[in-house]
mmCIF file with all atom_site columns, C-alpha atoms in Angstrom:
data_model
loop_
_atom_site.group_PDB
_atom_site.id
_atom_site.type_symbol
_atom_site.label_atom_id
_atom_site.label_alt_id
_atom_site.label_comp_id
_atom_site.label_asym_id
_atom_site.label_entity_id
_atom_site.label_seq_id
_atom_site.pdbx_PDB_ins_code
_atom_site.Cartn_x
_atom_site.Cartn_y
_atom_site.Cartn_z
_atom_site.occupancy
_atom_site.B_iso_or_equiv
_atom_site.pdbx_formal_charge
_atom_site.auth_seq_id
_atom_site.auth_comp_id
_atom_site.auth_asym_id
_atom_site.auth_atom_id
_atom_site.pdbx_PDB_model_num
ATOM 1   C CA . UNK A 1 1   ? -143.028 -5.914  -23.022 1.00 91.00 ? 264 UNK A CA 1
ATOM 2   C CA . UNK A 1 2   ? -143.905 -3.100  -25.447 1.00 95.00 ? 265 UNK A CA 1
ATOM 3   C CA . UNK A 1 3   ? -147.591 -2.661  -26.310 1.00 97.00 ? 266 UNK A CA 1
ATOM 4   C CA . UNK A 1 4   ? -149.017 -0.643  -29.196 1.00 96.00 ? 267 UNK A CA 1
ATOM 5   C CA . UNK A 1 5   ? -152.359 1.038   -28.489 1.00 96.00 ? 268 UNK A CA 1
ATOM 6   C CA . UNK A 1 6   ? -154.701 1.958   -31.348 1.00 94.00 ? 269 UNK A CA 1
ATOM 7   C CA . UNK A 1 7   ? -157.734 4.194   -30.879 1.00 93.00 ? 270 UNK A CA 1
ATOM 8   C CA . UNK A 1 8   ? -159.893 4.995   -33.904 1.00 88.00 ? 271 UNK A CA 1
ATOM 9   C CA . UNK A 1 9   ? -163.215 5.435   -32.111 1.00 81.00 ? 272 UNK A CA 1
ATOM 10  C CA . UNK A 1 10  ? -163.412 9.109   -33.111 1.00 77.00 ? 273 UNK A CA 1
ATOM 11  C CA . UNK A 1 11  ? -162.569 11.057  -36.277 1.00 74.00 ? 274 UNK A CA 1
ATOM 12  C CA . UNK A 1 12  ? -158.833 10.856  -35.585 1.00 78.00 ? 275 UNK A CA 1
ATOM 13  C CA . UNK A 1 13  ? -156.462 7.946   -35.063 1.00 85.00 ? 276 UNK A CA 1
ATOM 14  C CA . UNK A 1 14  ? -154.490 8.018   -31.829 1.00 91.00 ? 277 UNK A CA 1
ATOM 15  C CA . UNK A 1 15  ? -151.477 5.762   -31.289 1.00 93.00 ? 278 UNK A CA 1
ATOM 16  C CA . UNK A 1 16  ? -149.415 5.003   -28.218 1.00 94.00 ? 279 UNK A CA 1
ATOM 17  C CA . UNK A 1 17  ? -146.531 2.637   -27.542 1.00 95.00 ? 280 UNK A CA 1
ATOM 18  C CA . UNK A 1 18  ? -145.558 1.786   -23.975 1.00 95.00 ? 281 UNK A CA 1
ATOM 19  C CA . UNK A 1 19  ? -142.996 -0.474  -22.360 1.00 92.00 ? 282 UNK A CA 1
ATOM 20  C CA . UNK A 1 20  ? -143.688 -1.091  -18.689 1.00 83.00 ? 283 UNK A CA 1
ATOM 21  C CA . UNK A 1 21  ? -144.167 2.496   -17.390 1.00 80.00 ? 284 UNK A CA 1
ATOM 22  C CA . UNK A 1 22  ? -142.152 4.111   -20.186 1.00 91.00 ? 285 UNK A CA 1
ATOM 23  C CA . UNK A 1 23  ? -143.843 5.937   -23.076 1.00 93.00 ? 286 UNK A CA 1
ATOM 24  C CA . UNK A 1 24  ? -142.044 5.173   -26.360 1.00 91.00 ? 287 UNK A CA 1
ATOM 25  C CA . UNK A 1 25  ? -144.481 6.894   -28.727 1.00 90.00 ? 288 UNK A CA 1
ATOM 26  C CA . UNK A 1 26  ? -147.591 9.048   -28.479 1.00 92.00 ? 289 UNK A CA 1
ATOM 27  C CA . UNK A 1 27  ? -149.192 10.645  -31.524 1.00 88.00 ? 290 UNK A CA 1
ATOM 28  C CA . UNK A 1 28  ? -152.550 11.619  -33.004 1.00 85.00 ? 291 UNK A CA 1
ATOM 29  C CA . UNK A 1 29  ? -153.178 11.484  -36.749 1.00 80.00 ? 292 UNK A CA 1
ATOM 30  C CA . UNK A 1 30  ? -156.006 13.300  -38.519 1.00 75.00 ? 293 UNK A CA 1
ATOM 31  C CA . UNK A 1 31  ? -157.399 12.320  -41.923 1.00 69.00 ? 294 UNK A CA 1
ATOM 32  C CA . UNK A 1 32  ? -155.298 9.162   -42.056 1.00 66.00 ? 295 UNK A CA 1
ATOM 33  C CA . UNK A 1 33  ? -156.499 5.740   -43.149 1.00 69.00 ? 296 UNK A CA 1
ATOM 34  C CA . UNK A 1 34  ? -155.871 2.979   -40.634 1.00 67.00 ? 297 UNK A CA 1
ATOM 35  C CA . UNK A 1 35  ? -153.957 0.838   -43.135 1.00 69.00 ? 298 UNK A CA 1
ATOM 36  C CA . UNK A 1 36  ? -151.216 3.494   -43.109 1.00 77.00 ? 299 UNK A CA 1
ATOM 37  C CA . UNK A 1 37  ? -150.576 3.115   -39.385 1.00 80.00 ? 300 UNK A CA 1
ATOM 38  C CA . UNK A 1 38  ? -147.437 1.022   -39.939 1.00 80.00 ? 301 UNK A CA 1
ATOM 39  C CA . UNK A 1 39  ? -146.098 3.639   -42.340 1.00 83.00 ? 302 UNK A CA 1
ATOM 40  C CA . UNK A 1 40  ? -146.343 6.312   -39.652 1.00 82.00 ? 303 UNK A CA 1
ATOM 41  C CA . UNK A 1 41  ? -144.824 4.035   -37.030 1.00 84.00 ? 304 UNK A CA 1
ATOM 42  C CA . UNK A 1 42  ? -141.815 3.459   -39.274 1.00 84.00 ? 305 UNK A CA 1
ATOM 43  C CA . UNK A 1 43  ? -141.529 7.208   -39.841 1.00 83.00 ? 306 UNK A CA 1
ATOM 44  C CA . UNK A 1 44  ? -141.370 7.581   -36.056 1.00 81.00 ? 307 UNK A CA 1
ATOM 45  C CA . UNK A 1 45  ? -138.552 5.037   -35.908 1.00 84.00 ? 308 UNK A CA 1
ATOM 46  C CA . UNK A 1 46  ? -140.677 2.137   -34.621 1.00 86.00 ? 309 UNK A CA 1
ATOM 47  C CA . UNK A 1 47  ? -140.026 -1.195  -36.325 1.00 87.00 ? 310 UNK A CA 1
ATOM 48  C CA . UNK A 1 48  ? -142.591 -4.049  -36.272 1.00 87.00 ? 311 UNK A CA 1
ATOM 49  C CA . UNK A 1 49  ? -140.212 -6.278  -34.295 1.00 87.00 ? 312 UNK A CA 1
ATOM 50  C CA . UNK A 1 50  ? -140.370 -3.772  -31.419 1.00 89.00 ? 313 UNK A CA 1
ATOM 51  C CA . UNK A 1 51  ? -144.112 -4.369  -30.980 1.00 94.00 ? 314 UNK A CA 1
ATOM 52  C CA . UNK A 1 52  ? -144.719 -7.279  -28.595 1.00 96.00 ? 315 UNK A CA 1
ATOM 53  C CA . UNK A 1 53  ? -148.468 -6.835  -28.144 1.00 97.00 ? 316 UNK A CA 1
ATOM 54  C CA . UNK A 1 54  ? -151.305 -4.752  -29.539 1.00 97.00 ? 317 UNK A CA 1
ATOM 55  C CA . UNK A 1 55  ? -154.330 -3.214  -27.827 1.00 98.00 ? 318 UNK A CA 1
ATOM 56  C CA . UNK A 1 56  ? -157.280 -1.621  -29.578 1.00 97.00 ? 319 UNK A CA 1
ATOM 57  C CA . UNK A 1 57  ? -160.304 0.426   -28.527 1.00 95.00 ? 320 UNK A CA 1
ATOM 58  C CA . UNK A 1 58  ? -163.376 -1.609  -29.479 1.00 95.00 ? 321 UNK A CA 1
ATOM 59  C CA . UNK A 1 59  ? -166.127 0.836   -28.606 1.00 90.00 ? 322 UNK A CA 1
ATOM 60  C CA . UNK A 1 60  ? -168.421 2.454   -28.192 1.00 91.00 ? 323 UNK A CA 1
ATOM 61  C CA . UNK A 1 61  ? -167.520 4.817   -31.014 1.00 80.00 ? 324 UNK A CA 1
ATOM 62  C CA . UNK A 1 62  ? -167.695 5.591   -34.721 1.00 76.00 ? 325 UNK A CA 1
ATOM 63  C CA . UNK A 1 63  ? -168.856 2.589   -36.772 1.00 77.00 ? 326 UNK A CA 1
ATOM 64  C CA . UNK A 1 64  ? -166.339 2.978   -39.587 1.00 76.00 ? 327 UNK A CA 1
ATOM 65  C CA . UNK A 1 65  ? -163.587 4.159   -37.251 1.00 77.00 ? 328 UNK A CA 1
ATOM 66  C CA . UNK A 1 66  ? -163.867 1.184   -34.913 1.00 86.00 ? 329 UNK A CA 1
ATOM 67  C CA . UNK A 1 67  ? -163.868 -1.286  -37.800 1.00 87.00 ? 330 UNK A CA 1
ATOM 68  C CA . UNK A 1 68  ? -160.715 0.211   -39.304 1.00 85.00 ? 331 UNK A CA 1
ATOM 69  C CA . UNK A 1 69  ? -158.727 0.279   -36.084 1.00 89.00 ? 332 UNK A CA 1
ATOM 70  C CA . UNK A 1 70  ? -159.796 -3.229  -35.126 1.00 92.00 ? 333 UNK A CA 1
ATOM 71  C CA . UNK A 1 71  ? -158.918 -4.602  -38.575 1.00 91.00 ? 334 UNK A CA 1
ATOM 72  C CA . UNK A 1 72  ? -155.433 -3.116  -38.286 1.00 89.00 ? 335 UNK A CA 1
ATOM 73  C CA . UNK A 1 73  ? -154.935 -4.477  -34.766 1.00 94.00 ? 336 UNK A CA 1
ATOM 74  C CA . UNK A 1 74  ? -156.057 -7.952  -35.848 1.00 95.00 ? 337 UNK A CA 1
ATOM 75  C CA . UNK A 1 75  ? -153.707 -7.890  -38.826 1.00 92.00 ? 338 UNK A CA 1
ATOM 76  C CA . UNK A 1 76  ? -150.774 -6.907  -36.617 1.00 93.00 ? 339 UNK A CA 1
ATOM 77  C CA . UNK A 1 77  ? -151.587 -9.590  -34.049 1.00 96.00 ? 340 UNK A CA 1
ATOM 78  C CA . UNK A 1 78  ? -151.762 -12.309 -36.687 1.00 96.00 ? 341 UNK A CA 1
ATOM 79  C CA . UNK A 1 79  ? -148.846 -11.137 -38.844 1.00 93.00 ? 342 UNK A CA 1
ATOM 80  C CA . UNK A 1 80  ? -146.445 -10.569 -35.949 1.00 94.00 ? 343 UNK A CA 1
ATOM 81  C CA . UNK A 1 81  ? -147.854 -13.443 -33.865 1.00 97.00 ? 344 UNK A CA 1
ATOM 82  C CA . UNK A 1 82  ? -148.332 -11.194 -30.835 1.00 98.00 ? 345 UNK A CA 1
ATOM 83  C CA . UNK A 1 83  ? -151.136 -11.020 -28.222 1.00 98.00 ? 346 UNK A CA 1
ATOM 84  C CA . UNK A 1 84  ? -154.198 -8.830  -28.811 1.00 98.00 ? 347 UNK A CA 1
ATOM 85  C CA . UNK A 1 85  ? -156.207 -7.063  -26.091 1.00 98.00 ? 348 UNK A CA 1
ATOM 86  C CA . UNK A 1 86  ? -159.510 -5.226  -26.454 1.00 98.00 ? 349 UNK A CA 1
ATOM 87  C CA . UNK A 1 87  ? -160.082 -2.011  -24.508 1.00 98.00 ? 350 UNK A CA 1
ATOM 88  C CA . UNK A 1 88  ? -163.303 -0.140  -23.759 1.00 97.00 ? 351 UNK A CA 1
ATOM 89  C CA . UNK A 1 89  ? -163.391 3.366   -25.209 1.00 96.00 ? 352 UNK A CA 1
ATOM 90  C CA . UNK A 1 90  ? -164.973 4.549   -21.952 1.00 97.00 ? 353 UNK A CA 1
ATOM 91  C CA . UNK A 1 91  ? -162.171 3.077   -19.862 1.00 98.00 ? 354 UNK A CA 1
ATOM 92  C CA . UNK A 1 92  ? -159.546 4.700   -22.092 1.00 97.00 ? 355 UNK A CA 1
ATOM 93  C CA . UNK A 1 93  ? -161.218 8.073   -21.485 1.00 97.00 ? 356 UNK A CA 1
ATOM 94  C CA . UNK A 1 94  ? -161.360 7.448   -17.726 1.00 98.00 ? 357 UNK A CA 1
ATOM 95  C CA . UNK A 1 95  ? -157.578 7.038   -17.700 1.00 98.00 ? 358 UNK A CA 1
ATOM 96  C CA . UNK A 1 96  ? -157.252 10.717  -18.623 1.00 97.00 ? 359 UNK A CA 1
ATOM 97  C CA . UNK A 1 97  ? -158.281 11.459  -15.022 1.00 97.00 ? 360 UNK A CA 1
ATOM 98  C CA . UNK A 1 98  ? -156.160 8.808   -13.326 1.00 95.00 ? 361 UNK A CA 1
ATOM 99  C CA . UNK A 1 99  ? -154.521 11.353  -11.002 1.00 94.00 ? 362 UNK A CA 1
ATOM 100 C CA . UNK A 1 100 ? -157.753 12.509  -9.340  1.00 93.00 ? 363 UNK A CA 1
ATOM 101 C CA . UNK A 1 101 ? -159.282 11.073  -6.156  1.00 93.00 ? 364 UNK A CA 1
ATOM 102 C CA . UNK A 1 102 ? -162.956 10.215  -6.497  1.00 92.00 ? 365 UNK A CA 1
ATOM 103 C CA . UNK A 1 103 ? -165.516 8.781   -8.885  1.00 94.00 ? 366 UNK A CA 1
ATOM 104 C CA . UNK A 1 104 ? -165.196 9.212   -12.651 1.00 96.00 ? 367 UNK A CA 1
ATOM 105 C CA . UNK A 1 105 ? -168.320 9.189   -14.827 1.00 95.00 ? 368 UNK A CA 1
ATOM 106 C CA . UNK A 1 106 ? -167.596 8.766   -18.541 1.00 96.00 ? 369 UNK A CA 1
ATOM 107 C CA . UNK A 1 107 ? -170.476 9.849   -20.772 1.00 93.00 ? 370 UNK A CA 1
ATOM 108 C CA . UNK A 1 108 ? -170.688 9.647   -24.568 1.00 92.00 ? 371 UNK A CA 1
ATOM 109 C CA . UNK A 1 109 ? -173.645 10.341  -26.832 1.00 87.00 ? 372 UNK A CA 1
ATOM 110 C CA . UNK A 1 110 ? -175.276 7.144   -28.065 1.00 84.00 ? 373 UNK A CA 1
ATOM 111 C CA . UNK A 1 111 ? -178.431 8.009   -29.993 1.00 77.00 ? 374 UNK A CA 1
ATOM 112 C CA . UNK A 1 112 ? -181.499 10.176  -29.383 1.00 74.00 ? 375 UNK A CA 1
ATOM 113 C CA . UNK A 1 113 ? -181.869 10.570  -25.596 1.00 80.00 ? 376 UNK A CA 1
ATOM 114 C CA . UNK A 1 114 ? -179.430 7.788   -24.718 1.00 88.00 ? 377 UNK A CA 1
ATOM 115 C CA . UNK A 1 115 ? -175.849 7.809   -23.491 1.00 91.00 ? 378 UNK A CA 1
ATOM 116 C CA . UNK A 1 116 ? -172.958 5.381   -23.293 1.00 93.00 ? 379 UNK A CA 1
ATOM 117 C CA . UNK A 1 117 ? -172.007 5.464   -19.627 1.00 94.00 ? 380 UNK A CA 1
ATOM 118 C CA . UNK A 1 118 ? -169.621 3.867   -17.143 1.00 96.00 ? 381 UNK A CA 1
ATOM 119 C CA . UNK A 1 119 ? -168.388 4.644   -13.634 1.00 96.00 ? 382 UNK A CA 1
ATOM 120 C CA . UNK A 1 120 ? -164.809 4.254   -12.419 1.00 97.00 ? 383 UNK A CA 1
ATOM 121 C CA . UNK A 1 121 ? -163.094 4.876   -9.112  1.00 96.00 ? 384 UNK A CA 1
ATOM 122 C CA . UNK A 1 122 ? -159.748 6.683   -9.081  1.00 95.00 ? 385 UNK A CA 1
ATOM 123 C CA . UNK A 1 123 ? -157.387 6.498   -6.119  1.00 93.00 ? 386 UNK A CA 1
ATOM 124 C CA . UNK A 1 124 ? -153.611 6.681   -5.665  1.00 89.00 ? 387 UNK A CA 1
ATOM 125 C CA . UNK A 1 125 ? -152.945 6.709   -9.408  1.00 91.00 ? 388 UNK A CA 1
ATOM 126 C CA . UNK A 1 126 ? -155.069 3.652   -10.167 1.00 93.00 ? 389 UNK A CA 1
ATOM 127 C CA . UNK A 1 127 ? -158.419 3.170   -11.903 1.00 96.00 ? 390 UNK A CA 1
ATOM 128 C CA . UNK A 1 128 ? -161.030 0.638   -10.766 1.00 96.00 ? 391 UNK A CA 1
ATOM 129 C CA . UNK A 1 129 ? -164.135 -0.115  -12.802 1.00 96.00 ? 392 UNK A CA 1
ATOM 130 C CA . UNK A 1 130 ? -167.370 0.336   -10.809 1.00 95.00 ? 393 UNK A CA 1
ATOM 131 C CA . UNK A 1 131 ? -169.910 -0.510  -13.533 1.00 95.00 ? 394 UNK A CA 1
ATOM 132 C CA . UNK A 1 132 ? -169.934 -2.143  -16.922 1.00 94.00 ? 395 UNK A CA 1
ATOM 133 C CA . UNK A 1 133 ? -170.402 -0.120  -20.097 1.00 94.00 ? 396 UNK A CA 1
ATOM 134 C CA . UNK A 1 134 ? -174.083 0.842   -20.137 1.00 93.00 ? 397 UNK A CA 1
ATOM 135 C CA . UNK A 1 135 ? -176.519 2.498   -22.544 1.00 92.00 ? 398 UNK A CA 1
ATOM 136 C CA . UNK A 1 136 ? -179.021 4.516   -20.513 1.00 91.00 ? 399 UNK A CA 1
ATOM 137 C CA . UNK A 1 137 ? -181.476 7.364   -20.932 1.00 91.00 ? 400 UNK A CA 1
ATOM 138 C CA . UNK A 1 138 ? -180.932 10.869  -19.595 1.00 84.00 ? 401 UNK A CA 1
ATOM 139 C CA . UNK A 1 139 ? -183.308 10.528  -16.629 1.00 85.00 ? 402 UNK A CA 1
ATOM 140 C CA . UNK A 1 140 ? -181.646 7.247   -15.592 1.00 89.00 ? 403 UNK A CA 1
ATOM 141 C CA . UNK A 1 141 ? -178.288 8.982   -15.790 1.00 85.00 ? 404 UNK A CA 1
ATOM 142 C CA . UNK A 1 142 ? -179.443 11.707  -13.416 1.00 81.00 ? 405 UNK A CA 1
ATOM 143 C CA . UNK A 1 143 ? -180.809 9.102   -10.985 1.00 84.00 ? 406 UNK A CA 1
ATOM 144 C CA . UNK A 1 144 ? -177.443 7.332   -10.842 1.00 84.00 ? 407 UNK A CA 1
ATOM 145 C CA . UNK A 1 145 ? -175.599 10.575  -10.175 1.00 83.00 ? 408 UNK A CA 1
ATOM 146 C CA . UNK A 1 146 ? -177.902 11.489  -7.297  1.00 80.00 ? 409 UNK A CA 1
ATOM 147 C CA . UNK A 1 147 ? -176.951 8.247   -5.514  1.00 83.00 ? 410 UNK A CA 1
ATOM 148 C CA . UNK A 1 148 ? -173.222 8.973   -5.561  1.00 83.00 ? 411 UNK A CA 1
ATOM 149 C CA . UNK A 1 149 ? -171.571 10.499  -2.503  1.00 81.00 ? 412 UNK A CA 1
ATOM 150 C CA . UNK A 1 150 ? -168.232 12.273  -2.560  1.00 83.00 ? 413 UNK A CA 1
ATOM 151 C CA . UNK A 1 151 ? -166.552 13.988  -5.494  1.00 87.00 ? 414 UNK A CA 1
ATOM 152 C CA . UNK A 1 152 ? -167.576 12.901  -8.979  1.00 90.00 ? 415 UNK A CA 1
ATOM 153 C CA . UNK A 1 153 ? -165.724 13.940  -12.109 1.00 94.00 ? 416 UNK A CA 1
ATOM 154 C CA . UNK A 1 154 ? -167.702 13.983  -15.352 1.00 93.00 ? 417 UNK A CA 1
ATOM 155 C CA . UNK A 1 155 ? -165.894 13.559  -18.666 1.00 95.00 ? 418 UNK A CA 1
ATOM 156 C CA . UNK A 1 156 ? -167.062 13.087  -22.255 1.00 91.00 ? 419 UNK A CA 1
ATOM 157 C CA . UNK A 1 157 ? -169.990 14.650  -24.139 1.00 85.00 ? 420 UNK A CA 1
ATOM 158 C CA . UNK A 1 158 ? -171.238 16.959  -21.411 1.00 82.00 ? 421 UNK A CA 1
ATOM 159 C CA . UNK A 1 159 ? -173.218 19.736  -23.136 1.00 78.00 ? 422 UNK A CA 1
ATOM 160 C CA . UNK A 1 160 ? -176.683 18.546  -22.102 1.00 73.00 ? 423 UNK A CA 1
ATOM 161 C CA . UNK A 1 161 ? -175.434 17.121  -18.821 1.00 74.00 ? 424 UNK A CA 1
ATOM 162 C CA . UNK A 1 162 ? -173.762 20.374  -17.822 1.00 74.00 ? 425 UNK A CA 1
ATOM 163 C CA . UNK A 1 163 ? -177.062 22.269  -18.025 1.00 72.00 ? 426 UNK A CA 1
ATOM 164 C CA . UNK A 1 164 ? -179.083 19.755  -16.007 1.00 66.00 ? 427 UNK A CA 1
ATOM 165 C CA . UNK A 1 165 ? -180.221 21.458  -12.795 1.00 55.00 ? 428 UNK A CA 1
ATOM 166 C CA . UNK A 1 166 ? -179.781 18.361  -10.555 1.00 57.00 ? 429 UNK A CA 1
ATOM 167 C CA . UNK A 1 167 ? -176.053 18.440  -11.363 1.00 57.00 ? 430 UNK A CA 1
ATOM 168 C CA . UNK A 1 168 ? -175.295 21.799  -9.808  1.00 58.00 ? 431 UNK A CA 1
ATOM 169 C CA . UNK A 1 169 ? -174.107 20.258  -6.561  1.00 61.00 ? 432 UNK A CA 1
ATOM 170 C CA . UNK A 1 170 ? -170.672 21.204  -5.270  1.00 66.00 ? 433 UNK A CA 1
ATOM 171 C CA . UNK A 1 171 ? -169.348 17.647  -5.512  1.00 81.00 ? 434 UNK A CA 1
ATOM 172 C CA . UNK A 1 172 ? -169.677 17.597  -9.330  1.00 83.00 ? 435 UNK A CA 1
ATOM 173 C CA . UNK A 1 173 ? -166.630 18.517  -11.407 1.00 89.00 ? 436 UNK A CA 1
ATOM 174 C CA . UNK A 1 174 ? -166.634 18.821  -15.214 1.00 90.00 ? 437 UNK A CA 1
ATOM 175 C CA . UNK A 1 175 ? -163.447 17.806  -17.025 1.00 92.00 ? 438 UNK A CA 1
ATOM 176 C CA . UNK A 1 176 ? -162.036 19.899  -19.855 1.00 91.00 ? 439 UNK A CA 1
ATOM 177 C CA . UNK A 1 177 ? -162.728 18.819  -23.436 1.00 89.00 ? 440 UNK A CA 1
ATOM 178 C CA . UNK A 1 178 ? -159.104 17.751  -23.923 1.00 91.00 ? 441 UNK A CA 1
ATOM 179 C CA . UNK A 1 179 ? -159.719 14.924  -21.433 1.00 94.00 ? 442 UNK A CA 1
ATOM 180 C CA . UNK A 1 180 ? -162.703 13.596  -23.393 1.00 92.00 ? 443 UNK A CA 1
ATOM 181 C CA . UNK A 1 181 ? -160.778 11.593  -26.003 1.00 92.00 ? 444 UNK A CA 1
ATOM 182 C CA . UNK A 1 182 ? -159.774 7.895   -25.892 1.00 94.00 ? 445 UNK A CA 1
ATOM 183 C CA . UNK A 1 183 ? -156.070 8.426   -26.523 1.00 95.00 ? 446 UNK A CA 1
ATOM 184 C CA . UNK A 1 184 ? -154.006 5.572   -27.897 1.00 95.00 ? 447 UNK A CA 1
ATOM 185 C CA . UNK A 1 185 ? -151.500 5.888   -25.067 1.00 96.00 ? 448 UNK A CA 1
ATOM 186 C CA . UNK A 1 186 ? -154.245 5.009   -22.569 1.00 97.00 ? 449 UNK A CA 1
ATOM 187 C CA . UNK A 1 187 ? -155.349 2.094   -24.752 1.00 98.00 ? 450 UNK A CA 1
ATOM 188 C CA . UNK A 1 188 ? -151.743 0.866   -24.693 1.00 97.00 ? 451 UNK A CA 1
ATOM 189 C CA . UNK A 1 189 ? -151.502 1.214   -20.891 1.00 96.00 ? 452 UNK A CA 1
ATOM 190 C CA . UNK A 1 190 ? -154.730 -0.687  -20.300 1.00 97.00 ? 453 UNK A CA 1
ATOM 191 C CA . UNK A 1 191 ? -153.750 -3.273  -22.904 1.00 97.00 ? 454 UNK A CA 1
ATOM 192 C CA . UNK A 1 192 ? -150.413 -3.793  -21.152 1.00 97.00 ? 455 UNK A CA 1
ATOM 193 C CA . UNK A 1 193 ? -152.244 -4.566  -17.904 1.00 95.00 ? 456 UNK A CA 1
ATOM 194 C CA . UNK A 1 194 ? -154.686 -6.936  -19.634 1.00 97.00 ? 457 UNK A CA 1
ATOM 195 C CA . UNK A 1 195 ? -152.018 -8.814  -21.558 1.00 97.00 ? 458 UNK A CA 1
ATOM 196 C CA . UNK A 1 196 ? -149.802 -9.187  -18.467 1.00 96.00 ? 459 UNK A CA 1
ATOM 197 C CA . UNK A 1 197 ? -152.845 -10.630 -16.672 1.00 96.00 ? 460 UNK A CA 1
ATOM 198 C CA . UNK A 1 198 ? -153.446 -13.106 -19.506 1.00 96.00 ? 461 UNK A CA 1
ATOM 199 C CA . UNK A 1 199 ? -156.645 -11.389 -20.692 1.00 97.00 ? 462 UNK A CA 1
ATOM 200 C CA . UNK A 1 200 ? -155.981 -11.908 -24.387 1.00 97.00 ? 463 UNK A CA 1
ATOM 201 C CA . UNK A 1 201 ? -158.540 -11.748 -27.205 1.00 97.00 ? 464 UNK A CA 1
ATOM 202 C CA . UNK A 1 202 ? -158.802 -13.961 -30.273 1.00 97.00 ? 465 UNK A CA 1
ATOM 203 C CA . UNK A 1 203 ? -158.237 -11.909 -33.447 1.00 95.00 ? 466 UNK A CA 1
ATOM 204 C CA . UNK A 1 204 ? -160.535 -14.272 -35.336 1.00 95.00 ? 467 UNK A CA 1
ATOM 205 C CA . UNK A 1 205 ? -163.560 -13.582 -33.144 1.00 95.00 ? 468 UNK A CA 1
ATOM 206 C CA . UNK A 1 206 ? -163.069 -10.090 -31.671 1.00 95.00 ? 469 UNK A CA 1
ATOM 207 C CA . UNK A 1 207 ? -165.698 -7.602  -32.886 1.00 92.00 ? 470 UNK A CA 1
ATOM 208 C CA . UNK A 1 208 ? -166.448 -3.911  -32.184 1.00 89.00 ? 471 UNK A CA 1
ATOM 209 C CA . UNK A 1 209 ? -168.848 -3.108  -29.348 1.00 86.00 ? 472 UNK A CA 1
ATOM 210 C CA . UNK A 1 210 ? -171.507 -0.777  -30.731 1.00 76.00 ? 473 UNK A CA 1
ATOM 211 C CA . UNK A 1 211 ? -174.128 0.757   -28.457 1.00 65.00 ? 474 UNK A CA 1
ATOM 212 C CA . UNK A 1 212 ? -176.582 0.411   -31.349 1.00 59.00 ? 475 UNK A CA 1
ATOM 213 C CA . UNK A 1 213 ? -176.554 -1.425  -34.622 1.00 55.00 ? 476 UNK A CA 1
ATOM 214 C CA . UNK A 1 214 ? -175.311 0.812   -37.448 1.00 50.00 ? 477 UNK A CA 1
ATOM 215 C CA . UNK A 1 215 ? -178.042 2.514   -39.450 1.00 47.00 ? 478 UNK A CA 1
ATOM 216 C CA . UNK A 1 216 ? -177.771 2.274   -43.221 1.00 40.00 ? 479 UNK A CA 1
ATOM 217 C CA . UNK A 1 217 ? -179.712 4.422   -45.640 1.00 43.00 ? 480 UNK A CA 1
ATOM 218 C CA . UNK A 1 218 ? -181.842 2.757   -48.263 1.00 39.00 ? 481 UNK A CA 1
ATOM 219 C CA . UNK A 1 219 ? -181.771 4.051   -51.815 1.00 34.00 ? 482 UNK A CA 1
ATOM 220 C CA . UNK A 1 220 ? -184.534 3.585   -54.314 1.00 38.00 ? 483 UNK A CA 1
ATOM 221 C CA . UNK A 1 221 ? -183.085 3.088   -57.768 1.00 40.00 ? 484 UNK A CA 1
#
């Protein structure tokens, strides 16, 4: 079964197409509208009939970006009559470190002094979720880290975290920035697992998972 992964949680669109353990397509597109995804797939030699399932990152992430990617994934699922699977942005990032042995902490800025956060365990090329996706404050984040034994690999928005004095212990490892993105190929891999396990989402009811409600500016006319 070939699964298309769509990630639009950041300022770029990342696509991946996998079949079992084989990567058929992996690309990142900047300044591209989500409705042109099929155009770029065709340019890469991928026809709609080759797509047997679609997975999409549903958050946390950019408000407009998540909406666009999800709308495209829903349209594909309904038009092609194929299964749809939702994927956590944090889990997609964790998969960048799938080859390590230890605990993975994925951290993304939420708002003010809060962070989107989740813990995963990595062992023998597999990822296991240890917590749900959480929104927590900086001091709570530090408390959780201090309870972890063994090696812990931090990935995501790490500027403030990196300078926190309690995190200078030898068992903390900071991932490079290149590992901090929710690539579409990881979304496809996770989606393949979910769809094979029967964890399929309804395109009519699936919505983005925002850490906070979007803030809209008011204009006085």
